Coordinates of C-alpha atoms in Angstrom, one line a residue:
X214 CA -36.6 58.4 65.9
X215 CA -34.5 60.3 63.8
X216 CA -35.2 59.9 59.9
X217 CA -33.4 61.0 56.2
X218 CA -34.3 64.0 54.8
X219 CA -34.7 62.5 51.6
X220 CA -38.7 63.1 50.5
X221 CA -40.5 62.1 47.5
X222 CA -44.1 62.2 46.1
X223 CA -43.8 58.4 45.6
X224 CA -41.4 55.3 46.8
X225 CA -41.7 51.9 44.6
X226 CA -40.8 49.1 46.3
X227 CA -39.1 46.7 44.2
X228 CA -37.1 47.0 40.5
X229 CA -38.5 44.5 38.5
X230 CA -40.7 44.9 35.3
X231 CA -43.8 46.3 37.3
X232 CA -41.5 48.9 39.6
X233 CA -39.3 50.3 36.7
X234 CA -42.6 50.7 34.5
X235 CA -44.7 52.0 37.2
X236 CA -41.5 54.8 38.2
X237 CA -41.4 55.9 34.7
X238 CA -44.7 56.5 34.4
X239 CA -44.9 58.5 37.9
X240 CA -41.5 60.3 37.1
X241 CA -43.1 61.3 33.5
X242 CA -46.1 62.8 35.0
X243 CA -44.1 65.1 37.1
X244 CA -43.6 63.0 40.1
X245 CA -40.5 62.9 42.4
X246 CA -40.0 59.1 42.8
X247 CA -37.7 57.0 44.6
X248 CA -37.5 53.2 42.6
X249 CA -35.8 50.8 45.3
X250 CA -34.3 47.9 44.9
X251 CA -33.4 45.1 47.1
X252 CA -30.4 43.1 45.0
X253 CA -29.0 44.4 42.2
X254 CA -30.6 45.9 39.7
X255 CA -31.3 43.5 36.8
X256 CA -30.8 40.8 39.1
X257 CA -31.8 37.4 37.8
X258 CA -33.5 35.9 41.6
X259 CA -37.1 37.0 40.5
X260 CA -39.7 37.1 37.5
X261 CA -38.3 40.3 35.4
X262 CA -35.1 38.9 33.3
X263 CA -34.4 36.6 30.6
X264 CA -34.5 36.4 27.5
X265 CA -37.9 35.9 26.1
X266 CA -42.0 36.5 26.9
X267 CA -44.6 36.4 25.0
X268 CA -47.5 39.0 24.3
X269 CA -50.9 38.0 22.9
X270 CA -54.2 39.7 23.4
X271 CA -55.8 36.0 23.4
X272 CA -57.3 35.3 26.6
X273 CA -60.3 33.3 28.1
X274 CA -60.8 36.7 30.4
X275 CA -62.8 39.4 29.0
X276 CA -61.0 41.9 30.9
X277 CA -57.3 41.2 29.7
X278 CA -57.9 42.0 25.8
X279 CA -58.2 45.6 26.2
X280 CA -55.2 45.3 28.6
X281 CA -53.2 43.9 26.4
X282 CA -54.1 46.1 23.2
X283 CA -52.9 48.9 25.5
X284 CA -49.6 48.0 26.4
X285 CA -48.9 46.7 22.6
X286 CA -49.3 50.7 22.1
X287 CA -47.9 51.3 25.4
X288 CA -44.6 49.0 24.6
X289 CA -43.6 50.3 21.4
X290 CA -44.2 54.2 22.6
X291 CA -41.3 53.1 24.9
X292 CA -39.3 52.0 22.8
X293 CA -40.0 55.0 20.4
X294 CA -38.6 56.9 23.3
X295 CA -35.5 55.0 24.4
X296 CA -34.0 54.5 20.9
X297 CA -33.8 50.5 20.9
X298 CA -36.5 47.9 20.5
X299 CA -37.7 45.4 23.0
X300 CA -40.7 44.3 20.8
X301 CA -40.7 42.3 18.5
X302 CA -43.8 42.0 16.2
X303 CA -44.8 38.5 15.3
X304 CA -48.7 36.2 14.5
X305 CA -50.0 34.7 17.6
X306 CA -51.7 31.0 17.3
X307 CA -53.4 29.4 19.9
X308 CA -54.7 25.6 19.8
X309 CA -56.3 22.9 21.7
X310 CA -59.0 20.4 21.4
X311 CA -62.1 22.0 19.9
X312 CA -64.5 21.4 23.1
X313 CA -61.8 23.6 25.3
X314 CA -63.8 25.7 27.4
X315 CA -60.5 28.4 27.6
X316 CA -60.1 27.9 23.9
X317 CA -63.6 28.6 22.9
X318 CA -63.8 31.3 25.4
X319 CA -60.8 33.0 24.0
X320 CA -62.2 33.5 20.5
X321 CA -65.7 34.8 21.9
X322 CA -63.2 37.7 24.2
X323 CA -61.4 38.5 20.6
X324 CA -64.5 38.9 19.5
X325 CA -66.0 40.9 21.9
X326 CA -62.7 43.1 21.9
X327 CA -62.9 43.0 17.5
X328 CA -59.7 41.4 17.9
X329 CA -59.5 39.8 14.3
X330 CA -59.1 36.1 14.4
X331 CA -59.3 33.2 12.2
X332 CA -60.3 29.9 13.5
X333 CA -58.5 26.8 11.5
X334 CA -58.7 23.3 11.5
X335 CA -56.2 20.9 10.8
X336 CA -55.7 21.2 7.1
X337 CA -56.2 25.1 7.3
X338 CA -53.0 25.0 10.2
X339 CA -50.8 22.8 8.2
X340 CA -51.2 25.1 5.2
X341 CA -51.0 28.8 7.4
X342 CA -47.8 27.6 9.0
X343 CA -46.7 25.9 5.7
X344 CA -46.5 22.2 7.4
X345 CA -44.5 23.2 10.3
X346 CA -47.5 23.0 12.9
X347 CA -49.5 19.5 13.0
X348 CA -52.8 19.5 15.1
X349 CA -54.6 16.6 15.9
X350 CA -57.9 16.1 14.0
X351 CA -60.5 17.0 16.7
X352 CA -58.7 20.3 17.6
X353 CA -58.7 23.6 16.5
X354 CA -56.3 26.9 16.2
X355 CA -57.0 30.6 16.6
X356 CA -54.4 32.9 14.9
X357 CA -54.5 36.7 15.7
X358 CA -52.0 39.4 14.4
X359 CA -51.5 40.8 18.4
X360 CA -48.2 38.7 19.3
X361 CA -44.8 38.7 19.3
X362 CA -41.7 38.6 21.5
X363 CA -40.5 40.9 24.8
X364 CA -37.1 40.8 25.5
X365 CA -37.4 41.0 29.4
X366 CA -33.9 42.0 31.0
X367 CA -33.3 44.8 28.2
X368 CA -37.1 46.3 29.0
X369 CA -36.4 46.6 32.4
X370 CA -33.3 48.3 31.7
X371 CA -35.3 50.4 29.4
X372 CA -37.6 51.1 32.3
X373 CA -35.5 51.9 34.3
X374 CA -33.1 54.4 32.0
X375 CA -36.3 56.4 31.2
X376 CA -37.5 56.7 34.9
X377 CA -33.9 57.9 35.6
X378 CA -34.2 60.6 32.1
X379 CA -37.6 61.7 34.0
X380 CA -35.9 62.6 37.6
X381 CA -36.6 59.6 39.2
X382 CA -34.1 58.0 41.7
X383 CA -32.9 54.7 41.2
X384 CA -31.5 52.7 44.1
X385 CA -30.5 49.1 43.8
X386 CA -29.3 46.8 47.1
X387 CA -32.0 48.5 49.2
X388 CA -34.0 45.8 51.2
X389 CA -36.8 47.3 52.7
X390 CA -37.5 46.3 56.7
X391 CA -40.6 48.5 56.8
X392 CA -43.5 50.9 55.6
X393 CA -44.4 53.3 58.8
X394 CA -47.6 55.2 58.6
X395 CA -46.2 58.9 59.4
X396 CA -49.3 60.2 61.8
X397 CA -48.3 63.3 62.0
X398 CA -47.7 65.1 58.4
X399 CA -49.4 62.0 56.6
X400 CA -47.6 59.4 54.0
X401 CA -45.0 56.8 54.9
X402 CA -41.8 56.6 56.2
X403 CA -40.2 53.2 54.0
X404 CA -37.3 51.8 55.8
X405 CA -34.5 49.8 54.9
X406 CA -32.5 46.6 56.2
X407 CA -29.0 49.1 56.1
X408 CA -30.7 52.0 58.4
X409 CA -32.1 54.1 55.7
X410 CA -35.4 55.9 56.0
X411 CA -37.0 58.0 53.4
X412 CA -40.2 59.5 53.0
X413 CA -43.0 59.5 50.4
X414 CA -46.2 61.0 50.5
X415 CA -47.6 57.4 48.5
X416 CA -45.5 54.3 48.3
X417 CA -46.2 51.3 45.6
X418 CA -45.3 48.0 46.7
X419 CA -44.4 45.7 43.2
X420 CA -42.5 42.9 45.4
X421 CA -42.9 40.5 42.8
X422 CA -42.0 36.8 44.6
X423 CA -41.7 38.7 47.5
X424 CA -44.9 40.3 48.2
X425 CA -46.4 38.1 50.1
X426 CA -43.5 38.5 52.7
X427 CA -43.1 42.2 52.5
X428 CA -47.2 42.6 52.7
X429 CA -47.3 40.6 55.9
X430 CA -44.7 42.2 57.7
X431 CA -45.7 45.8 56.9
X432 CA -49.2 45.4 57.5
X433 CA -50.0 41.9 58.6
X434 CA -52.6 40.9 55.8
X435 CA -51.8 37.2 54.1
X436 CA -51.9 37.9 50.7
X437 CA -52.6 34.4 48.8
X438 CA -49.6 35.1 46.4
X439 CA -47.1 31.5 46.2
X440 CA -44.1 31.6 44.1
X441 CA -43.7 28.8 42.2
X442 CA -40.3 27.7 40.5
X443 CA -40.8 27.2 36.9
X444 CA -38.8 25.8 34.0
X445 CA -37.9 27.5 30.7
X446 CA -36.7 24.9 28.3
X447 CA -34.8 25.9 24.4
X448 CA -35.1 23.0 22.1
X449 CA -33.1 22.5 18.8
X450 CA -34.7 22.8 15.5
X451 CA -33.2 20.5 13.2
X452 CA -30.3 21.2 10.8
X453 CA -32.1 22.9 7.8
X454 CA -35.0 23.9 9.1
X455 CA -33.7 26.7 11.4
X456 CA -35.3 30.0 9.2
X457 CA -38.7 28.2 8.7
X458 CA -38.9 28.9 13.2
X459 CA -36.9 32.0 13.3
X460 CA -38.7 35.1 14.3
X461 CA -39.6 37.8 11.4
X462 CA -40.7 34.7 9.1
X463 CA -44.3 33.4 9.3
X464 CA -43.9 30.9 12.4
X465 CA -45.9 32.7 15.4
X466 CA -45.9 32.8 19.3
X467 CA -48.3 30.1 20.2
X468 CA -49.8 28.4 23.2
X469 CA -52.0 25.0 23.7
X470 CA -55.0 24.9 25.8
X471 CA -55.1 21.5 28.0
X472 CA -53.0 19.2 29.8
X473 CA -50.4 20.6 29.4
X474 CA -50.8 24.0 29.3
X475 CA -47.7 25.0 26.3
X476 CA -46.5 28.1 25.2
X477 CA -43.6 28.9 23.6
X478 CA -42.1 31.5 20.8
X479 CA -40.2 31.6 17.8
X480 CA -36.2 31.2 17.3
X481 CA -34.6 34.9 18.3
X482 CA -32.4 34.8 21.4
X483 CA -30.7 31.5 20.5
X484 CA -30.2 30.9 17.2
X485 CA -31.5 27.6 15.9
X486 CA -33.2 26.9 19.3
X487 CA -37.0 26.6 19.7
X488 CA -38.4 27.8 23.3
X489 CA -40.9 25.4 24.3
X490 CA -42.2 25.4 28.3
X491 CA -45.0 24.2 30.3
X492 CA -47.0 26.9 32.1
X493 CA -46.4 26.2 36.0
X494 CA -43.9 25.0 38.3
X495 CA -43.2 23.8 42.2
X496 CA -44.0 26.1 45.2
X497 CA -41.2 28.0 46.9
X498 CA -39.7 29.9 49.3
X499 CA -38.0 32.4 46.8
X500 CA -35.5 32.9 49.8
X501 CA -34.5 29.5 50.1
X502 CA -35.2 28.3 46.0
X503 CA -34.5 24.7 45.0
X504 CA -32.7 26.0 41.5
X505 CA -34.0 23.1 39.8
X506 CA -34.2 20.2 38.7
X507 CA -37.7 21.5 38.0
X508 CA -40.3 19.9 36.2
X509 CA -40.5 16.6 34.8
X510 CA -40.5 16.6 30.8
X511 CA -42.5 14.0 29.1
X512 CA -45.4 15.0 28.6
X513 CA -43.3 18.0 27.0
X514 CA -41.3 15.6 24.5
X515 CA -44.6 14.1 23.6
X516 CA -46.2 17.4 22.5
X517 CA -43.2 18.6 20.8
X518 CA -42.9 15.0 19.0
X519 CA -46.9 15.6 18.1
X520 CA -46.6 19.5 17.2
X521 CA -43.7 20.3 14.9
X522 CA -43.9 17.4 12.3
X523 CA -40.5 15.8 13.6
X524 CA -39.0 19.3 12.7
X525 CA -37.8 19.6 16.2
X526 CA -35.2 17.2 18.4
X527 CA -37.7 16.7 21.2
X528 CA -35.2 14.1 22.9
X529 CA -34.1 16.5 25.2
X530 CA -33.9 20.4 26.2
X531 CA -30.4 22.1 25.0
X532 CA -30.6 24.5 27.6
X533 CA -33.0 25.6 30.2
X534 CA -33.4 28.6 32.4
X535 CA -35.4 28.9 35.9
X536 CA -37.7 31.9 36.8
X537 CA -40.6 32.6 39.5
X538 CA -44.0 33.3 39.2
X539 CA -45.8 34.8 42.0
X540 CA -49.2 32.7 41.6
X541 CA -52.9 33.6 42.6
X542 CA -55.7 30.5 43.3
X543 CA -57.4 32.0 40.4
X544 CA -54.3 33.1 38.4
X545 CA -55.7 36.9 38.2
X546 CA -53.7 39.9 39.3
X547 CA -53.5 42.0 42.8
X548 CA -54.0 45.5 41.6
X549 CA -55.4 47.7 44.7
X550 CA -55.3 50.0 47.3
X551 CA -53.4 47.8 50.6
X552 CA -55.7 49.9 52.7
X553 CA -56.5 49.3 56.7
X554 CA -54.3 51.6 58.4
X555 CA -52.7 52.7 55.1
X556 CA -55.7 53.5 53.4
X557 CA -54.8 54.9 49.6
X558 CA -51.3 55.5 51.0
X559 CA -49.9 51.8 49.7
X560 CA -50.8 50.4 46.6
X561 CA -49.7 47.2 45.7
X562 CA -49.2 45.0 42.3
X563 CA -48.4 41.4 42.4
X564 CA -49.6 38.3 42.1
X565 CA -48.9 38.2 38.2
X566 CA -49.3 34.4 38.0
X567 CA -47.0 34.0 34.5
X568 CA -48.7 36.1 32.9
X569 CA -48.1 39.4 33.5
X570 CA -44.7 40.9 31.8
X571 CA -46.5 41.3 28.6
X572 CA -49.2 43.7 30.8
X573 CA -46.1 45.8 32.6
X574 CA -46.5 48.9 30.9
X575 CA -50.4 48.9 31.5
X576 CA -49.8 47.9 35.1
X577 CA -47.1 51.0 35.3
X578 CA -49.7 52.9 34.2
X579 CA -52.8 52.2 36.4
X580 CA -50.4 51.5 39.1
X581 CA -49.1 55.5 38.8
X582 CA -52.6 56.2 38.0
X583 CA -53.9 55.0 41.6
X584 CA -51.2 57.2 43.2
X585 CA -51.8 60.1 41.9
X586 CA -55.2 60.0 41.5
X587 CA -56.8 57.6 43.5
X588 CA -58.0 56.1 40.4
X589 CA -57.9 54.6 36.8
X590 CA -59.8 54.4 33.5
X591 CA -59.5 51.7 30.8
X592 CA -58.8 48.6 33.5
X593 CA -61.7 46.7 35.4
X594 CA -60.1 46.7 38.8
X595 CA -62.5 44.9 40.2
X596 CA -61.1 41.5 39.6
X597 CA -57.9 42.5 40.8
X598 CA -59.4 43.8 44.7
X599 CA -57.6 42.3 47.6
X600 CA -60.9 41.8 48.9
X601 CA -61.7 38.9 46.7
X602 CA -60.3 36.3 48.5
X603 CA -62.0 37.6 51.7
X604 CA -65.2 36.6 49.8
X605 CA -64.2 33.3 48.5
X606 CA -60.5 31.9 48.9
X607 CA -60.1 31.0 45.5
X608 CA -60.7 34.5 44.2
X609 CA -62.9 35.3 41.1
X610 CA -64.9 32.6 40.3
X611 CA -64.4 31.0 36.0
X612 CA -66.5 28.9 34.3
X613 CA -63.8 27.3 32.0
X614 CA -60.8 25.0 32.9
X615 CA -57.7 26.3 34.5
X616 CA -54.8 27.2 32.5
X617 CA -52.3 25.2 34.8
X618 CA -51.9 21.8 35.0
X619 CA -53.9 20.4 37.9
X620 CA -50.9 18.5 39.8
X621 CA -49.7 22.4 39.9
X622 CA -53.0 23.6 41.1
X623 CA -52.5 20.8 44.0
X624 CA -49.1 21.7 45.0
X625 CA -50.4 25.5 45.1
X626 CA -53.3 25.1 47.7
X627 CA -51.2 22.2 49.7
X628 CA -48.7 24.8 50.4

């Protein structure tokens, strides 16, 4: 078989926020790297564009905090770099009923990570957020200073323009067919749906909804990674009250522990619009997506109704948008080697569950970290091994309720 000439120390497969951050960090360090593509670049099919994600360092997980405090750094060292800003600073709060098993574990991992936090009953919340918040009696909130805004498409971008400053090559509208163990010289030969063939002595798979698919084919393994469809919904804030919800002012990031699972950030990309989602969605095939109508909304109206002290029209969305997460059956990360025949040739990323474009420089990092290296400091990889779901299906075992809604968690292991 003939094959390209084109070499490289290290091929990502796939552009998205976890590919362009992961080929910056390999292209900084010195690495010749080949970023691929296979739609456009910036393409809104997957889980890296948008307008809007949250970052928080407030989760039931021990092992996120530190994660997350690294890429806060991690993000604006980017940005310092690029010229522009894709970060944008603001409080997170965090509420639920006071018995919340995620809740109450998520203020003993701030504390464990001396992430500051003040826990605040009702009367404390009204007065922090200056009435705009209303919790119910029996619940509690958790504010932390860690929180604020990503703006998703423009960080990829960013990504992906510092990758290119560092020598890497970008190539968009490159499906790849294949990953071929070379067994002569060693590394891979990756090869594409168009008849292209290049080789790198390391490859990174960071399919996003497309992992599963890509990770079979190459090297047969089932990965339990489902996309689901999910719903983002903006809201209107009601004439007058636009600047108390605008970013920059006191009115935070936030996300409710129960049923449902809410989260949602202040007004930035649309001007006097509120976004306000559930966490979760309906399986798909990301080849063959429904594009809506998505999910049903009531529960939704009824928070919003409950939350904002009639500040915000929850009759209806004004606008939505539609997105894919690639979910886990225990919502945690795929961060490892792909191994079998491949050994520490192919490392993969995926599985991000919703959660994960906060983590992407992080990810980048350990991601180029495993290439080069073979390993990582700062990130307990352990939780994120393939070989998890060998030893129990559902992946790492937690004591404390899901964060998705349970009719989700049904539709995930039915499909």
């Amino acid at each position: 078989m003939e094959y390209s000439s084109d070499q490289f120390d290290a091929i990502v497969i796939g552009a998205g926020i976890m590919g362009s951050s992961t080929a910056y960090q390999l292209a900084k360090r010195g690495a010749k790297t080949l970023l691929l593509e296979q739609f456009d670049f910036l393409h809104h099919r997957g889980s890296s564009h948008g307008e809007s994600r949250t970052i928080r360092a407030t989760y039931p997980e021990d092992y996120y905090g530190g994660m997350a405090i690294e890429s806060a750094r991690l993000w604006e060292e980017a940005q310092s770099e690029i010229g522009f800003k894709v970060y944008f600073k603001a409080q997170q709060f965090d509420m639920g009923p006071s018995d919340n098993k995620s809740l109450l574990s998520v203020i003993s991992s701030c504390r464990k990570h001396s992430i500051p936090c003040r826990v605040l009953d009702r009367k404390q919340v009204a007065e922090e957020y200056s009435g705009k918040i209303d919790i119910p009696e029996d619940w509690v909130g958790v504010c932390t200073q860690l929180g604020g805004v990503i703006k998703p498409t423009k960080a990829v971008s960013m990504y992906q323009t510092l990758a290119l400053k560092n020598g890497a090559v970008l190539r968009d509208n490159m499906e790849v067919d294949n990953v071929v163990k070379d067994e002569v010289k060693g590394g891979v030969w990756v090869v594409t749906s168009n008849g292209e063939k290049f080789w790198g002595k390391k490859c990174v798979i960071t399919a996003g909804a497309w992992m599963r698919k890509l990770v079979k084919r190459v090297s047969g393994l089932e990965l339990p990674i489902q996309a689901l469809e999910t719903t983002v919904c903006y809201w209107r804030i009601k004439e007058g009250h636009e600047a108390q919800f605008a970013i920059g002012g006191d009115f935070p990031t936030f996300a409710c522990y129960g049923e449902p699972y809410v989260y949602g950030t202040p007004s930035l990309e649309f001007p006097g619009l509120i976004k306000v989602a559930v966490h979760g969605g309906y399986p798909c095939d990301p080849d063959k997506r429904p594009w809506g109508p998505g999910i049903g909304l009531d529960s939704l109206k009824e928070w919003i109704a409950g939350r904002f002290s009639g500040l915000v029209d929850h009759g209806g969305p004004v606008a939505t948008q539609l997105c894919i997460y690639s979910m886990t059956p225990d919502e945690d990360y795929v961060i490892d080697f792909l191994g079998g025949e491949f050994g520490k040739d192919v490392v993969v990323g995926g599985g991000f569950s919703g959660h994960g474009f906060k983590m992407a420089p992080v990810v980048g990092r350990v991601l180029a970290d495993l290439v080069l290296s073979g390993e990582t400091n700062g990130v307990e990889l352990e939780y994120f091994r393939i070989q998890r779901f060998q030893e129990n299906p559902r992946g790492n075992a937690k004591e404390y309720e899901d964060q998705v809604n349970a009719f989700y968690k049904s539709q995930i292991k039915e499909t």
